[in-house]
CSV table of C-alpha atoms in Angstrom, one decimal:
chain,number,residue,atom,x,y,z
A,74,MET,CA,2.5,-45.4,-71.9
A,75,SER,CA,6.2,-45.7,-73.1
A,76,SER,CA,9.0,-45.9,-70.7
A,77,SER,CA,10.4,-42.6,-71.9
A,78,ILE,CA,7.1,-40.8,-71.2
A,79,LYS,CA,7.0,-42.1,-67.7
A,80,LYS,CA,10.6,-41.0,-66.9
A,81,ILE,CA,10.1,-37.5,-68.2
A,82,ILE,CA,6.8,-36.7,-66.5
A,83,PHE,CA,7.8,-38.4,-63.2
A,84,GLY,CA,10.8,-36.2,-63.1
A,85,PHE,CA,9.0,-33.0,-63.8
A,86,ALA,CA,6.0,-33.1,-61.5
A,87,GLY,CA,8.1,-32.6,-58.3
A,88,ALA,CA,9.8,-29.5,-59.7
A,89,THR,CA,6.5,-27.8,-60.5
A,90,ILE,CA,5.2,-28.4,-57.0
A,91,LEU,CA,8.4,-27.0,-55.5
A,92,ALA,CA,8.1,-23.7,-57.4
A,93,THR,CA,4.4,-23.3,-56.4
A,94,ALA,CA,4.8,-24.2,-52.8
A,95,ALA,CA,7.7,-21.9,-52.1
A,96,ASN,CA,5.4,-19.4,-50.4
A,97,ALA,CA,3.7,-21.6,-47.9
A,98,GLY,CA,2.5,-20.5,-44.5
A,99,GLY,CA,4.2,-20.3,-41.2
A,100,LEU,CA,8.0,-20.3,-41.5
A,101,GLU,CA,8.0,-22.8,-44.4
A,102,ARG,CA,10.0,-22.2,-47.5
A,103,GLY,CA,11.3,-25.3,-49.3
A,104,GLY,CA,9.9,-27.8,-46.8
A,105,TYR,CA,10.8,-31.4,-47.1
A,106,ASN,CA,10.8,-33.3,-50.4
A,107,ILE,CA,11.8,-37.0,-51.1
A,108,ASP,CA,10.8,-37.2,-54.9
A,109,LEU,CA,14.4,-38.0,-55.9
A,110,LEU,CA,14.1,-41.3,-53.9
A,111,PHE,CA,11.7,-42.6,-56.6
A,112,ASP,CA,14.1,-42.1,-59.5
A,113,ASP,CA,14.4,-45.5,-61.2
A,114,SER,CA,18.2,-45.1,-62.1
A,115,ARG,CA,21.0,-46.8,-60.0
A,116,ALA,CA,22.3,-43.3,-59.0
A,117,ALA,CA,21.0,-39.8,-59.6
A,118,PHE,CA,22.1,-36.3,-58.5
A,119,ASP,CA,19.6,-33.3,-58.5
A,120,ALA,CA,20.2,-29.6,-57.8
A,121,THR,CA,17.3,-27.2,-57.6
A,122,GLY,CA,17.0,-23.5,-56.9
A,123,ALA,CA,13.9,-21.3,-56.6
A,124,TYR,CA,13.8,-17.5,-56.3
A,125,VAL,CA,10.6,-16.2,-54.7
A,126,MET,CA,9.5,-12.6,-54.8
A,127,PRO,CA,6.7,-11.7,-52.5
A,128,GLN,CA,5.4,-8.1,-52.7
A,129,ARG,CA,3.4,-7.4,-49.5
A,130,GLU,CA,2.6,-3.8,-48.9
A,131,LEU,CA,1.3,-2.5,-45.5
A,132,LYS,CA,-1.2,0.4,-45.5
A,133,ASN,CA,-3.0,2.6,-43.0
A,134,VAL,CA,-0.4,1.9,-40.3
A,135,ARG,CA,-1.1,3.1,-36.8
A,136,ASP,CA,1.2,3.0,-33.8
A,137,THR,CA,-1.2,1.8,-31.1
A,138,ASP,CA,1.2,1.7,-28.1
A,139,ALA,CA,2.5,5.0,-26.7
A,140,SER,CA,4.6,3.4,-24.0
A,141,ASP,CA,7.6,3.2,-26.2
A,142,GLY,CA,6.9,6.4,-28.1
A,143,ILE,CA,4.9,7.0,-31.3
A,144,GLY,CA,6.2,6.2,-34.8
A,145,SER,CA,9.7,5.7,-36.1
A,146,ASP,CA,11.3,8.3,-33.9
A,147,GLY,CA,9.1,8.0,-30.8
A,148,PHE,CA,7.4,11.3,-31.5
A,149,GLY,CA,5.0,10.7,-34.3
A,150,GLY,CA,7.5,10.3,-37.2
A,151,GLY,CA,7.2,7.6,-39.9
A,152,THR,CA,5.2,6.6,-42.9
A,153,THR,CA,1.8,5.0,-42.8
A,154,THR,CA,2.8,2.6,-45.6
A,155,ALA,CA,5.6,0.1,-45.8
A,156,ASP,CA,6.9,-2.8,-48.1
A,157,GLU,CA,7.2,-5.7,-45.7
A,158,THR,CA,8.6,-8.6,-47.5
A,159,GLU,CA,12.0,-9.4,-49.0
A,160,SER,CA,12.8,-11.8,-51.9
A,161,TYR,CA,14.6,-15.0,-51.1
A,162,PHE,CA,16.3,-18.0,-52.6
A,163,VAL,CA,15.5,-21.7,-51.8
A,164,PRO,CA,18.1,-24.3,-52.7
A,165,ARG,CA,17.9,-28.0,-52.6
A,166,VAL,CA,20.6,-30.6,-53.4
A,167,GLY,CA,20.1,-34.4,-53.3
A,168,LEU,CA,22.0,-37.6,-54.2
A,169,LYS,CA,20.1,-41.0,-54.6
A,170,VAL,CA,21.8,-44.4,-54.8
A,171,GLY,CA,20.1,-47.7,-55.5
A,172,PHE,CA,22.0,-50.4,-53.6
A,173,THR,CA,19.8,-53.1,-55.0
A,174,GLU,CA,16.7,-53.0,-57.3
A,175,ASP,CA,14.5,-52.8,-54.1
A,176,PHE,CA,16.6,-50.9,-51.6
A,177,ASN,CA,17.3,-47.2,-52.3
A,178,CYS,CA,18.7,-44.3,-50.2
A,179,MET,CA,19.0,-40.5,-50.7
A,180,ALA,CA,20.9,-37.8,-48.9
A,181,ASP,CA,19.9,-34.1,-49.3
A,182,TYR,CA,20.5,-30.6,-48.2
A,183,SER,CA,17.8,-28.0,-48.2
A,184,GLN,CA,16.6,-24.8,-46.4
A,185,PRO,CA,13.2,-26.0,-45.2
A,186,TYR,CA,12.3,-23.0,-43.1
A,187,GLY,CA,12.9,-19.3,-43.2
A,188,ALA,CA,11.4,-15.8,-43.1
A,189,HIS,CA,12.6,-12.3,-44.0
A,190,THR,CA,10.5,-9.2,-43.3
A,191,LYS,CA,12.0,-5.8,-43.5
A,192,PRO,CA,9.6,-2.8,-43.3
A,193,GLY,CA,12.5,-0.7,-42.1
A,194,ALA,CA,13.1,1.9,-39.4
A,195,ASP,CA,11.1,4.7,-41.0
A,196,TRP,CA,7.4,3.5,-40.7
A,197,MET,CA,4.9,4.0,-38.0
A,198,GLY,CA,5.2,0.4,-36.8
A,199,ALA,CA,9.0,0.4,-36.1
A,200,ASN,CA,8.2,-0.4,-32.5
A,201,SER,CA,6.9,-3.8,-33.8
A,202,ASN,CA,9.4,-4.6,-36.4
A,203,ILE,CA,12.3,-3.1,-38.3
A,204,GLU,CA,13.8,-6.4,-39.7
A,205,THR,CA,13.3,-10.0,-38.9
A,206,LYS,CA,15.2,-12.8,-40.5
A,207,ILE,CA,15.1,-16.6,-39.8
A,208,ASP,CA,17.4,-19.0,-41.7
A,209,SER,CA,17.7,-22.8,-41.7
A,210,ASP,CA,20.0,-25.5,-43.0
A,211,GLY,CA,18.5,-29.1,-43.2
A,212,PHE,CA,20.4,-32.3,-43.8
A,213,ALA,CA,18.5,-35.6,-44.2
A,214,GLY,CA,19.0,-39.2,-45.1
A,215,THR,CA,16.0,-41.3,-46.3
A,216,CYS,CA,15.9,-44.9,-47.4
A,217,SER,CA,13.2,-47.2,-48.9
A,218,TYR,CA,12.6,-50.9,-49.4
A,219,SER,CA,10.0,-52.0,-52.0
A,220,PHE,CA,8.4,-55.3,-52.7
A,221,ASN,CA,5.7,-56.7,-55.1
A,222,ALA,CA,2.1,-56.1,-54.1
A,223,GLY,CA,-0.7,-56.7,-56.6
A,224,PRO,CA,-0.1,-55.1,-59.9
A,225,GLY,CA,2.6,-52.7,-58.6
A,226,LYS,CA,5.1,-52.3,-55.7
A,227,LEU,CA,4.7,-51.2,-52.1
A,228,ARG,CA,7.5,-49.1,-50.8
A,229,ILE,CA,8.3,-48.6,-47.1
A,230,ILE,CA,10.2,-45.3,-46.3
A,231,GLY,CA,12.1,-44.1,-43.3
A,232,GLY,CA,14.8,-41.6,-42.5
A,233,VAL,CA,16.4,-39.0,-40.1
A,234,SER,CA,17.1,-35.3,-40.4
A,235,TYR,CA,19.3,-32.7,-38.7
A,236,LEU,CA,18.2,-29.1,-38.7
A,237,GLU,CA,20.1,-25.9,-37.8
A,238,MET,CA,18.1,-22.7,-37.1
A,239,SER,CA,19.2,-19.1,-36.6
A,240,GLY,CA,17.7,-15.6,-36.8
A,241,PHE,CA,17.3,-12.2,-35.4
A,242,LYS,CA,14.7,-9.5,-34.9
A,243,GLU,CA,15.2,-5.7,-34.6
A,244,ARG,CA,12.6,-3.2,-33.4
A,245,LEU,CA,12.4,0.3,-31.9
A,246,VAL,CA,12.5,-0.2,-28.1
A,247,ALA,CA,12.7,3.5,-27.0
A,248,PRO,CA,12.6,6.9,-28.7
A,249,PRO,CA,16.2,7.8,-29.8
A,250,LEU,CA,16.2,11.1,-27.8
A,251,LEU,CA,15.5,9.1,-24.7
A,252,ALA,CA,18.1,6.3,-25.4
A,253,LEU,CA,21.8,5.9,-25.3
A,254,GLY,CA,21.8,5.4,-29.0
A,255,ASN,CA,19.3,4.9,-31.8
A,256,GLY,CA,16.8,3.2,-29.4
A,257,VAL,CA,16.8,-0.1,-31.5
A,258,GLY,CA,17.0,-3.5,-29.8
A,259,ARG,CA,18.1,-6.7,-31.4
A,260,LEU,CA,17.4,-10.3,-30.5
A,261,GLU,CA,19.7,-13.0,-32.0
A,262,LEU,CA,19.0,-16.7,-31.6
A,263,SER,CA,20.2,-20.1,-32.7
A,264,ASP,CA,19.8,-23.8,-32.0
A,265,SER,CA,19.7,-27.2,-33.7
A,266,GLY,CA,17.9,-30.5,-33.4
A,267,TYR,CA,17.0,-33.9,-35.0
A,268,GLY,CA,13.9,-35.3,-36.5
A,269,TRP,CA,12.7,-38.5,-38.4
A,270,ARG,CA,10.3,-39.3,-41.2
A,271,ALA,CA,8.4,-42.4,-42.2
A,272,GLY,CA,5.9,-43.3,-44.9
A,273,LEU,CA,4.5,-45.6,-47.5
A,274,ALA,CA,4.3,-45.5,-51.3
A,275,TYR,CA,2.5,-47.6,-53.9
A,276,GLU,CA,3.7,-47.6,-57.5
A,277,VAL,CA,2.4,-49.0,-60.8
A,278,PRO,CA,5.0,-48.1,-63.3
A,279,GLU,CA,3.0,-49.3,-66.3
A,280,ILE,CA,0.5,-46.4,-65.8
A,281,ALA,CA,2.9,-43.9,-64.2
A,282,LEU,CA,0.9,-44.3,-60.9
A,283,ARG,CA,2.5,-43.3,-57.6
A,284,ALA,CA,0.8,-42.6,-54.3
A,285,SER,CA,2.9,-41.6,-51.3
A,286,LEU,CA,1.9,-40.7,-47.7
A,287,MET,CA,4.7,-39.3,-45.5
A,288,TYR,CA,5.0,-38.2,-41.9
A,289,TYR,CA,7.7,-35.8,-40.8
A,290,SER,CA,8.3,-35.5,-37.1
A,291,GLU,CA,8.7,-32.3,-35.2
A,292,VAL,CA,12.3,-31.1,-34.6
A,293,LYS,CA,12.7,-30.1,-31.0
A,294,LEU,CA,14.9,-27.0,-30.4
A,295,ASP,CA,15.2,-27.6,-26.7
A,296,ASP,CA,18.0,-25.0,-25.9
A,297,VAL,CA,17.6,-21.9,-28.1
A,298,THR,CA,20.3,-19.5,-27.0
A,299,GLY,CA,21.2,-16.0,-28.0
A,300,VAL,CA,21.6,-12.4,-27.0
A,301,LEU,CA,19.1,-9.5,-26.4
A,302,ASP,CA,21.2,-6.6,-27.4
A,303,LEU,CA,20.0,-3.4,-25.9
A,304,SER,CA,23.3,-1.5,-26.2
A,305,GLU,CA,21.5,1.2,-28.3
A,306,VAL,CA,18.8,1.6,-25.7
A,307,ASN,CA,20.2,1.4,-22.2
A,308,GLY,CA,23.6,-0.2,-22.7
A,309,ALA,CA,22.5,-3.7,-21.6
A,310,ILE,CA,23.5,-6.9,-23.3
A,311,ILE,CA,21.5,-9.9,-22.0
A,312,PRO,CA,22.2,-13.5,-22.8
A,313,VAL,CA,18.9,-15.3,-23.2
A,314,PHE,CA,17.6,-18.9,-23.6
A,315,GLY,CA,14.3,-20.6,-24.5
A,316,SER,CA,12.8,-23.6,-26.3
A,317,THR,CA,10.5,-24.4,-29.2
A,318,ALA,CA,10.0,-27.0,-31.9
A,319,MET,CA,9.6,-26.9,-35.7
A,320,PRO,CA,6.2,-28.6,-36.4
A,321,GLU,CA,5.3,-32.0,-37.5
A,322,ALA,CA,3.8,-32.5,-41.0
A,323,VAL,CA,1.8,-35.1,-43.0
A,324,GLU,CA,1.8,-35.0,-46.8
A,325,LEU,CA,-0.1,-37.1,-49.3
A,326,LYS,CA,1.0,-37.1,-53.0
A,327,VAL,CA,-0.6,-38.8,-55.9
A,328,GLN,CA,0.1,-38.9,-59.6
A,329,SER,CA,-1.1,-41.0,-62.5
A,330,GLY,CA,-1.0,-41.3,-66.2
A,331,VAL,CA,-4.4,-40.7,-67.7
A,332,ALA,CA,-3.6,-40.9,-71.5
A,333,PRO,CA,-0.5,-41.5,-73.6
A,334,GLY,CA,1.8,-38.5,-72.9
A,335,TRP,CA,-0.5,-37.0,-70.2
A,336,LEU,CA,-0.2,-37.2,-66.4
A,337,VAL,CA,-2.2,-35.6,-63.5
A,338,PHE,CA,-0.7,-35.0,-60.0
A,339,GLY,CA,-1.8,-33.5,-56.8
A,340,SER,CA,-0.9,-33.2,-53.1
A,341,VAL,CA,-2.4,-32.4,-49.6
A,342,LYS,CA,-0.1,-31.3,-46.8
A,343,TRP,CA,-0.9,-30.5,-43.2
A,344,VAL,CA,1.6,-28.8,-40.9
A,345,ASP,CA,1.2,-28.3,-37.2
A,346,TRP,CA,1.9,-24.6,-37.1
A,347,SER,CA,-0.5,-24.0,-34.3
A,348,GLN,CA,2.0,-25.3,-31.8
A,349,LEU,CA,4.0,-22.0,-32.4
A,350,GLN,CA,2.1,-19.5,-30.3
A,351,ASN,CA,4.4,-17.6,-27.9
A,352,VAL,CA,8.1,-18.4,-28.0
A,353,SER,CA,9.5,-17.0,-24.8
A,354,PHE,CA,13.0,-16.0,-23.8
A,355,CYS,CA,14.5,-15.5,-20.3
A,356,PRO,CA,17.8,-14.2,-19.1
A,357,GLU,CA,20.5,-16.9,-18.8
A,358,ALA,CA,21.0,-15.7,-15.2
A,359,THR,CA,17.4,-17.0,-14.3
A,360,ARG,CA,17.8,-20.4,-15.9
A,361,ALA,CA,17.9,-22.1,-12.5
A,362,LEU,CA,14.7,-20.4,-11.4
A,363,ASN,CA,12.8,-21.2,-14.7
A,364,ALA,CA,14.5,-23.9,-16.6
A,365,ASN,CA,11.8,-24.0,-19.3
A,366,CYS,CA,11.2,-20.3,-19.7
A,367,THR,CA,7.5,-20.4,-19.9
A,368,TYR,CA,5.5,-17.3,-21.1
A,369,ASN,CA,4.0,-16.7,-17.6
A,370,GLY,CA,6.8,-18.0,-15.6
A,371,GLY,CA,7.9,-14.7,-14.2
A,372,THR,CA,11.3,-14.4,-15.7
A,373,ARG,CA,10.5,-13.9,-19.4
A,374,VAL,CA,12.3,-10.8,-20.8
A,375,THR,CA,10.9,-11.0,-24.4
A,376,SER,CA,9.0,-13.3,-26.7
A,377,LEU,CA,8.1,-13.9,-30.4
A,378,ASP,CA,4.4,-13.9,-30.5
A,379,LEU,CA,3.5,-15.8,-33.7
A,380,LEU,CA,0.0,-17.1,-32.8
A,381,TYR,CA,-0.1,-19.4,-35.8
A,382,GLN,CA,-3.0,-21.8,-36.8
A,383,ASP,CA,-2.3,-25.1,-38.5
A,384,GLY,CA,-1.3,-24.9,-42.2
A,385,TRP,CA,-3.0,-26.7,-45.1
A,386,THR,CA,-1.6,-26.8,-48.7
A,387,VAL,CA,-3.5,-28.3,-51.6
A,388,SER,CA,-2.0,-28.6,-55.1
A,389,ALA,CA,-3.2,-30.1,-58.4
A,390,GLY,CA,-1.7,-30.0,-61.9
A,391,VAL,CA,-1.2,-31.8,-65.2
A,392,GLY,CA,1.9,-32.6,-67.3
A,393,HIS,CA,2.1,-33.3,-71.0
A,394,GLN,CA,4.9,-34.8,-73.1
A,395,LEU,CA,5.4,-32.9,-76.3
A,396,THR,CA,8.3,-34.9,-77.6
A,397,GLU,CA,10.7,-37.6,-76.3
A,398,LYS,CA,12.8,-34.7,-74.9
A,399,VAL,CA,10.4,-32.0,-74.0
A,400,SER,CA,7.4,-31.9,-71.6
A,401,LEU,CA,5.4,-29.2,-70.0
A,402,ALA,CA,3.3,-28.9,-66.8
A,403,GLY,CA,1.0,-26.5,-65.0
A,404,SER,CA,-0.4,-26.5,-61.5
A,405,ILE,CA,-2.5,-24.6,-59.1
A,406,THR,CA,-1.9,-24.4,-55.3
A,407,TRP,CA,-3.9,-23.1,-52.4
A,408,ASP,CA,-2.2,-22.4,-49.1
A,409,ARG,CA,-4.3,-21.6,-46.0
A,410,GLY,CA,-2.7,-18.7,-44.2
A,411,THR,CA,-1.4,-19.5,-40.7
A,412,GLY,CA,-2.2,-16.0,-39.4
A,413,THR,CA,-4.9,-15.5,-36.7
A,414,GLY,CA,-5.0,-11.7,-36.8
A,415,VAL,CA,-1.5,-10.7,-36.1
A,416,GLY,CA,0.8,-10.3,-39.2
A,417,THR,CA,0.2,-10.8,-42.8
A,418,GLN,CA,0.0,-14.6,-43.3
A,419,THR,CA,-3.4,-15.0,-45.2
A,420,ASP,CA,-4.4,-17.4,-47.8
A,421,THR,CA,-2.3,-17.7,-51.0
A,422,TRP,CA,-3.3,-18.9,-54.5
A,423,THR,CA,-0.4,-19.7,-56.8
A,424,PHE,CA,-0.4,-20.8,-60.4
A,425,GLY,CA,2.7,-22.7,-61.5
A,426,PHE,CA,4.1,-23.6,-65.0
A,427,GLY,CA,7.3,-24.9,-66.5
A,428,GLY,CA,9.0,-27.2,-68.8
A,429,SER,CA,11.5,-30.1,-68.9
A,430,TYR,CA,14.2,-30.8,-71.5
A,431,LYS,CA,16.2,-34.1,-71.7
A,432,PRO,CA,19.1,-33.7,-74.1
A,433,THR,CA,20.3,-37.2,-73.3
A,434,GLU,CA,18.8,-40.2,-71.4
A,435,ASN,CA,21.0,-39.3,-68.4
A,436,ALA,CA,20.5,-35.6,-68.1
A,437,GLU,CA,17.5,-33.4,-67.6
A,438,PHE,CA,17.0,-29.6,-67.3
A,439,ARG,CA,13.9,-28.0,-65.8
A,440,LEU,CA,12.7,-24.4,-65.7
A,441,GLY,CA,9.6,-23.2,-63.9
A,442,GLY,CA,7.7,-20.1,-62.8
A,443,ALA,CA,4.8,-19.2,-60.6
A,444,ILE,CA,2.6,-16.2,-60.1
A,445,GLY,CA,0.2,-15.9,-57.2
A,446,VAL,CA,-2.0,-13.8,-55.0
A,447,LEU,CA,-1.5,-13.0,-51.4
A,448,THR,CA,-5.0,-12.3,-50.2
A,449,SER,CA,-6.0,-9.1,-48.3
A,450,GLY,CA,-6.5,-8.7,-44.5
A,451,SER,CA,-5.6,-6.6,-41.4
A,452,SER,CA,-3.4,-7.0,-38.4
A,453,GLY,CA,-4.4,-5.8,-34.9
A,454,THR,CA,-5.3,-6.8,-31.4
A,455,VAL,CA,-5.8,-10.6,-30.7
A,456,THR,CA,-6.6,-12.2,-27.4
A,457,THR,CA,-5.5,-15.8,-26.5
A,458,ASP,CA,-5.2,-17.8,-23.3
A,459,ASN,CA,-1.8,-16.2,-22.6
A,460,GLY,CA,-3.1,-12.7,-23.0
A,461,THR,CA,-3.7,-9.9,-25.5
A,462,PHE,CA,-1.3,-9.4,-28.4
A,463,GLY,CA,-0.9,-7.1,-31.4
A,464,THR,CA,-1.4,-4.0,-29.3
A,465,ASP,CA,1.8,-2.3,-30.6
A,466,VAL,CA,0.7,-1.6,-34.2
A,467,ALA,CA,-2.3,-2.0,-36.5
A,468,TYR,CA,-2.4,-2.0,-40.3
A,469,ASP,CA,-4.2,-3.1,-43.4
A,470,PHE,CA,-3.1,-4.8,-46.6
A,471,GLY,CA,-4.7,-5.5,-49.9
A,472,SER,CA,-4.4,-8.4,-52.3
A,473,ASP,CA,-0.7,-8.5,-53.3
A,474,VAL,CA,1.4,-10.4,-55.8
A,475,VAL,CA,4.0,-13.2,-55.3
A,476,SER,CA,6.1,-14.6,-58.1
A,477,ALA,CA,8.8,-17.2,-58.4
A,478,VAL,CA,11.2,-18.7,-60.8
A,479,SER,CA,13.0,-22.1,-60.5
A,480,ALA,CA,15.6,-24.1,-62.2
A,481,SER,CA,17.0,-27.5,-61.7
A,482,PHE,CA,19.3,-30.1,-63.2
A,483,LYS,CA,19.4,-33.8,-62.8
A,484,VAL,CA,22.0,-36.3,-63.9
A,485,LYS,CA,21.9,-40.1,-63.8
A,486,PHE,CA,24.7,-42.5,-63.5
């Protein structure tokens, strides 16, 4: 396998996986990615963007909690269908520098987590959700040291990360005719934390073989603070606090040349989303009474009841070099939904495709796309150790479509 073939296919495989994994479960969006660290140049800069378009439609919606009124106005109004999801953009920027032949480091910015659902204020489930949006900004530094081992090289990898999270949720709390305003409450939150990552990789460049195993630690958000704004309900504005953590993850990636101009690649990732069950929030005025704001601590004023299970993502694909400058790749990805009966996070199947063009030895452009299926299901009542949830609204959903496009540019120095 020629050197040029290895460089082209190595660079493209990661971009294909990014496009197909953009709709992973839980709160994951771009996730974490260290592929740039393996670039064999002295320095490289890479910028990638993916635009994801999920199209989840809710059907047969029933308001199952009359305590806050029925429907969008509290008196039976609202549609029995709703478009839940919003499109979103996932950026990633990275810079890799090789200080020696064996010691390399990279710094990157990404938005690893996020969510945006907006069924609106005019559906029967407005008492559950009008709009929920979660954003993240991640900054990381990762280094590796490699040494000869058998026919290839063993690489030891380690690094640290800093994560900022923010978001809000709006829902109908009381019928407008019985409230001071429109009856909508809004919860706004933010926090930040640090994490670390470590792993190993083994490479045999002559056959374009690379196998990497990475562990990403959880990021503790020990002091989530914000405001529960009930000014449109009863005039109250309540500062709140709570705590949670973004989950740890383990990812195995393998790729290898199998014939001149051909490469196969695959990955398996586990994410500990099951640790996110009920994220509770208490009034700041009660912090001294319940410093950890537990769900059953007696001072909880609201909570985000996610009830996730662990996430698994499995991907496999093949790449082929057409010319010294052009290569193509395709992949298939299965993501196990993290939902357990509340919400719409069911299994997703995604098919990715794309191409890479290298006008010069030091520049590369990549374009990719993906089309997938969000499998069907329903949302309703679920009972856990903390109690019974999903009692506010019930609905069904069929098999829906998710699509994505991605573009990236890499330059080497």
